[in-house]
Amino acid sequence: MRQLVLFTCTAISTLALVNCGSRQKTIESKLASIDAQPRAEKQYAALLDELDSKCQEDKQAIADLTVRAVELVKQADKEANHLQMLQALQVASHSADSSKPVKCAELYAAIVISIQTQ
């Protein structure tokens, strides 16, 4: 439970994506750049768009949560990148009630804990 609280609180203030360089980049291009997958930018964009329509959080917050989720998974000596985490969140969001927005921070917390305990 403590990890869930830390995850949620830290994710909101974490993002190094806010000012990556002097020119403005899209959220998806920043994530793709961090993962060294610039050709996959459209995949990041599609996932973020879909999650933006499902999550209570906006696109920027979803990206922030994604960055923090990857950091936490890597701290547990597990491999992960931002695209994989977005895909995991997409799958988890499919099982949620589609009639109302989902708390994606909570889904990410469950995903991270699941990966860390494998």
JSON list of C-alpha atoms in Angstrom, two decimals, residues 4-100:
[
{"chain": "A", "resi": 4, "resn": "LEU", "atom": "CA", "xyz": [0.94, 2.65, -4.22]},
{"chain": "A", "resi": 5, "resn": "VAL", "atom": "CA", "xyz": [0.84, 5.96, -2.36]},
{"chain": "A", "resi": 6, "resn": "LEU", "atom": "CA", "xyz": [4.46, 6.71, -3.24]},
{"chain": "A", "resi": 7, "resn": "PHE", "atom": "CA", "xyz": [3.80, 5.79, -6.86]},
{"chain": "A", "resi": 8, "resn": "THR", "atom": "CA", "xyz": [0.79, 8.06, -7.17]},
{"chain": "A", "resi": 9, "resn": "CYS", "atom": "CA", "xyz": [2.34, 11.00, -5.34]},
{"chain": "A", "resi": 10, "resn": "THR", "atom": "CA", "xyz": [5.70, 10.79, -7.06]},
{"chain": "A", "resi": 11, "resn": "ALA", "atom": "CA", "xyz": [4.27, 10.27, -10.53]},
{"chain": "A", "resi": 12, "resn": "ILE", "atom": "CA", "xyz": [2.50, 13.58, -10.48]},
{"chain": "A", "resi": 13, "resn": "SER", "atom": "CA", "xyz": [5.73, 15.51, -9.89]},
{"chain": "A", "resi": 14, "resn": "THR", "atom": "CA", "xyz": [8.20, 13.32, -11.73]},
{"chain": "A", "resi": 15, "resn": "LEU", "atom": "CA", "xyz": [8.23, 14.06, -15.39]},
{"chain": "A", "resi": 16, "resn": "ALA", "atom": "CA", "xyz": [11.44, 15.01, -17.08]},
{"chain": "A", "resi": 17, "resn": "LEU", "atom": "CA", "xyz": [9.39, 15.22, -20.24]},
{"chain": "A", "resi": 18, "resn": "VAL", "atom": "CA", "xyz": [8.13, 18.70, -19.50]},
{"chain": "A", "resi": 19, "resn": "ASN", "atom": "CA", "xyz": [11.18, 20.52, -20.87]},
{"chain": "A", "resi": 20, "resn": "CYS", "atom": "CA", "xyz": [13.27, 18.18, -23.01]},
{"chain": "A", "resi": 21, "resn": "GLY", "atom": "CA", "xyz": [15.29, 20.64, -25.03]},
{"chain": "A", "resi": 22, "resn": "SER", "atom": "CA", "xyz": [14.51, 24.05, -26.39]},
{"chain": "A", "resi": 23, "resn": "ARG", "atom": "CA", "xyz": [12.08, 23.13, -29.16]},
{"chain": "A", "resi": 24, "resn": "GLN", "atom": "CA", "xyz": [8.64, 21.89, -28.29]},
{"chain": "A", "resi": 25, "resn": "LYS", "atom": "CA", "xyz": [8.10, 18.20, -28.82]},
{"chain": "A", "resi": 26, "resn": "THR", "atom": "CA", "xyz": [4.91, 16.22, -28.51]},
{"chain": "A", "resi": 27, "resn": "ILE", "atom": "CA", "xyz": [4.48, 13.92, -25.56]},
{"chain": "A", "resi": 28, "resn": "GLU", "atom": "CA", "xyz": [4.66, 10.87, -27.80]},
{"chain": "A", "resi": 29, "resn": "SER", "atom": "CA", "xyz": [7.87, 12.05, -29.48]},
{"chain": "A", "resi": 30, "resn": "LYS", "atom": "CA", "xyz": [9.47, 12.58, -26.07]},
{"chain": "A", "resi": 31, "resn": "LEU", "atom": "CA", "xyz": [8.56, 9.07, -24.94]},
{"chain": "A", "resi": 32, "resn": "ALA", "atom": "CA", "xyz": [9.72, 7.58, -28.24]},
{"chain": "A", "resi": 33, "resn": "SER", "atom": "CA", "xyz": [13.00, 9.49, -27.95]},
{"chain": "A", "resi": 34, "resn": "ILE", "atom": "CA", "xyz": [13.61, 8.27, -24.41]},
{"chain": "A", "resi": 35, "resn": "ASP", "atom": "CA", "xyz": [13.03, 4.70, -25.61]},
{"chain": "A", "resi": 36, "resn": "ALA", "atom": "CA", "xyz": [15.23, 5.33, -28.68]},
{"chain": "A", "resi": 37, "resn": "GLN", "atom": "CA", "xyz": [12.31, 4.33, -30.91]},
{"chain": "A", "resi": 38, "resn": "PRO", "atom": "CA", "xyz": [11.56, 7.47, -32.95]},
{"chain": "A", "resi": 39, "resn": "ARG", "atom": "CA", "xyz": [9.94, 5.43, -35.73]},
{"chain": "A", "resi": 40, "resn": "ALA", "atom": "CA", "xyz": [7.35, 4.14, -33.28]},
{"chain": "A", "resi": 41, "resn": "GLU", "atom": "CA", "xyz": [6.05, 7.62, -32.45]},
{"chain": "A", "resi": 42, "resn": "LYS", "atom": "CA", "xyz": [2.68, 6.86, -34.07]},
{"chain": "A", "resi": 43, "resn": "GLN", "atom": "CA", "xyz": [2.23, 3.86, -31.78]},
{"chain": "A", "resi": 44, "resn": "TYR", "atom": "CA", "xyz": [2.88, 6.03, -28.74]},
{"chain": "A", "resi": 45, "resn": "ALA", "atom": "CA", "xyz": [0.43, 8.64, -30.07]},
{"chain": "A", "resi": 46, "resn": "ALA", "atom": "CA", "xyz": [-2.31, 6.07, -30.72]},
{"chain": "A", "resi": 47, "resn": "LEU", "atom": "CA", "xyz": [-1.92, 4.54, -27.26]},
{"chain": "A", "resi": 48, "resn": "LEU", "atom": "CA", "xyz": [-1.91, 7.93, -25.55]},
{"chain": "A", "resi": 49, "resn": "ASP", "atom": "CA", "xyz": [-5.00, 9.01, -27.49]},
{"chain": "A", "resi": 50, "resn": "GLU", "atom": "CA", "xyz": [-6.86, 5.85, -26.56]},
{"chain": "A", "resi": 51, "resn": "LEU", "atom": "CA", "xyz": [-5.82, 6.08, -22.91]},
{"chain": "A", "resi": 52, "resn": "ASP", "atom": "CA", "xyz": [-6.68, 9.78, -22.80]},
{"chain": "A", "resi": 53, "resn": "SER", "atom": "CA", "xyz": [-10.25, 8.84, -23.68]},
{"chain": "A", "resi": 54, "resn": "LYS", "atom": "CA", "xyz": [-10.40, 6.10, -21.02]},
{"chain": "A", "resi": 55, "resn": "CYS", "atom": "CA", "xyz": [-8.43, 7.54, -18.10]},
{"chain": "A", "resi": 56, "resn": "GLN", "atom": "CA", "xyz": [-9.39, 10.19, -15.58]},
{"chain": "A", "resi": 57, "resn": "GLU", "atom": "CA", "xyz": [-5.90, 11.60, -16.09]},
{"chain": "A", "resi": 58, "resn": "ASP", "atom": "CA", "xyz": [-5.03, 13.69, -19.13]},
{"chain": "A", "resi": 59, "resn": "LYS", "atom": "CA", "xyz": [-2.41, 12.77, -21.72]},
{"chain": "A", "resi": 60, "resn": "GLN", "atom": "CA", "xyz": [0.42, 14.57, -19.91]},
{"chain": "A", "resi": 61, "resn": "ALA", "atom": "CA", "xyz": [-0.44, 12.88, -16.61]},
{"chain": "A", "resi": 62, "resn": "ILE", "atom": "CA", "xyz": [-0.57, 9.49, -18.33]},
{"chain": "A", "resi": 63, "resn": "ALA", "atom": "CA", "xyz": [2.91, 10.15, -19.75]},
{"chain": "A", "resi": 64, "resn": "ASP", "atom": "CA", "xyz": [4.14, 11.21, -16.30]},
{"chain": "A", "resi": 65, "resn": "LEU", "atom": "CA", "xyz": [2.72, 8.03, -14.79]},
{"chain": "A", "resi": 66, "resn": "THR", "atom": "CA", "xyz": [4.32, 5.98, -17.56]},
{"chain": "A", "resi": 67, "resn": "VAL", "atom": "CA", "xyz": [7.75, 7.46, -16.89]},
{"chain": "A", "resi": 68, "resn": "ARG", "atom": "CA", "xyz": [7.42, 6.75, -13.17]},
{"chain": "A", "resi": 69, "resn": "ALA", "atom": "CA", "xyz": [6.14, 3.22, -13.80]},
{"chain": "A", "resi": 70, "resn": "VAL", "atom": "CA", "xyz": [9.18, 2.43, -15.96]},
{"chain": "A", "resi": 71, "resn": "GLU", "atom": "CA", "xyz": [11.49, 3.86, -13.28]},
{"chain": "A", "resi": 72, "resn": "LEU", "atom": "CA", "xyz": [9.90, 1.69, -10.58]},
{"chain": "A", "resi": 73, "resn": "VAL", "atom": "CA", "xyz": [10.06, -1.44, -12.72]},
{"chain": "A", "resi": 74, "resn": "LYS", "atom": "CA", "xyz": [13.73, -0.80, -13.50]},
{"chain": "A", "resi": 75, "resn": "GLN", "atom": "CA", "xyz": [14.47, -0.26, -9.80]},
{"chain": "A", "resi": 76, "resn": "ALA", "atom": "CA", "xyz": [13.29, -3.83, -9.31]},
{"chain": "A", "resi": 77, "resn": "ASP", "atom": "CA", "xyz": [15.86, -4.94, -11.93]},
{"chain": "A", "resi": 78, "resn": "LYS", "atom": "CA", "xyz": [13.15, -5.74, -14.47]},
{"chain": "A", "resi": 79, "resn": "GLU", "atom": "CA", "xyz": [13.20, -4.65, -18.10]},
{"chain": "A", "resi": 80, "resn": "ALA", "atom": "CA", "xyz": [10.60, -2.21, -19.37]},
{"chain": "A", "resi": 81, "resn": "ASN", "atom": "CA", "xyz": [10.21, 0.69, -21.72]},
{"chain": "A", "resi": 82, "resn": "HIS", "atom": "CA", "xyz": [7.53, 3.32, -22.10]},
{"chain": "A", "resi": 83, "resn": "LEU", "atom": "CA", "xyz": [5.83, 1.67, -25.06]},
{"chain": "A", "resi": 84, "resn": "GLN", "atom": "CA", "xyz": [5.53, -1.62, -23.17]},
{"chain": "A", "resi": 85, "resn": "MET", "atom": "CA", "xyz": [4.08, 0.15, -20.15]},
{"chain": "A", "resi": 86, "resn": "LEU", "atom": "CA", "xyz": [1.54, 2.04, -22.27]},
{"chain": "A", "resi": 87, "resn": "GLN", "atom": "CA", "xyz": [0.53, -1.26, -23.86]},
{"chain": "A", "resi": 88, "resn": "ALA", "atom": "CA", "xyz": [0.15, -2.88, -20.43]},
{"chain": "A", "resi": 89, "resn": "LEU", "atom": "CA", "xyz": [-2.01, 0.05, -19.30]},
{"chain": "A", "resi": 90, "resn": "GLN", "atom": "CA", "xyz": [-4.11, -0.27, -22.45]},
{"chain": "A", "resi": 91, "resn": "VAL", "atom": "CA", "xyz": [-4.75, -3.96, -21.73]},
{"chain": "A", "resi": 92, "resn": "ALA", "atom": "CA", "xyz": [-5.56, -3.25, -18.08]},
{"chain": "A", "resi": 93, "resn": "SER", "atom": "CA", "xyz": [-7.95, -0.45, -19.04]},
{"chain": "A", "resi": 94, "resn": "HIS", "atom": "CA", "xyz": [-9.92, -2.80, -21.31]},
{"chain": "A", "resi": 95, "resn": "SER", "atom": "CA", "xyz": [-11.01, -4.83, -18.30]},
{"chain": "A", "resi": 96, "resn": "ALA", "atom": "CA", "xyz": [-12.30, -1.74, -16.49]},
{"chain": "A", "resi": 97, "resn": "ASP", "atom": "CA", "xyz": [-15.87, -0.46, -16.63]},
{"chain": "A", "resi": 98, "resn": "SER", "atom": "CA", "xyz": [-16.06, 1.48, -19.88]},
{"chain": "A", "resi": 99, "resn": "SER", "atom": "CA", "xyz": [-19.01, 3.62, -18.78]},
{"chain": "A", "resi": 100, "resn": "LYS", "atom": "CA", "xyz": [-16.83, 5.88, -16.64]}
]
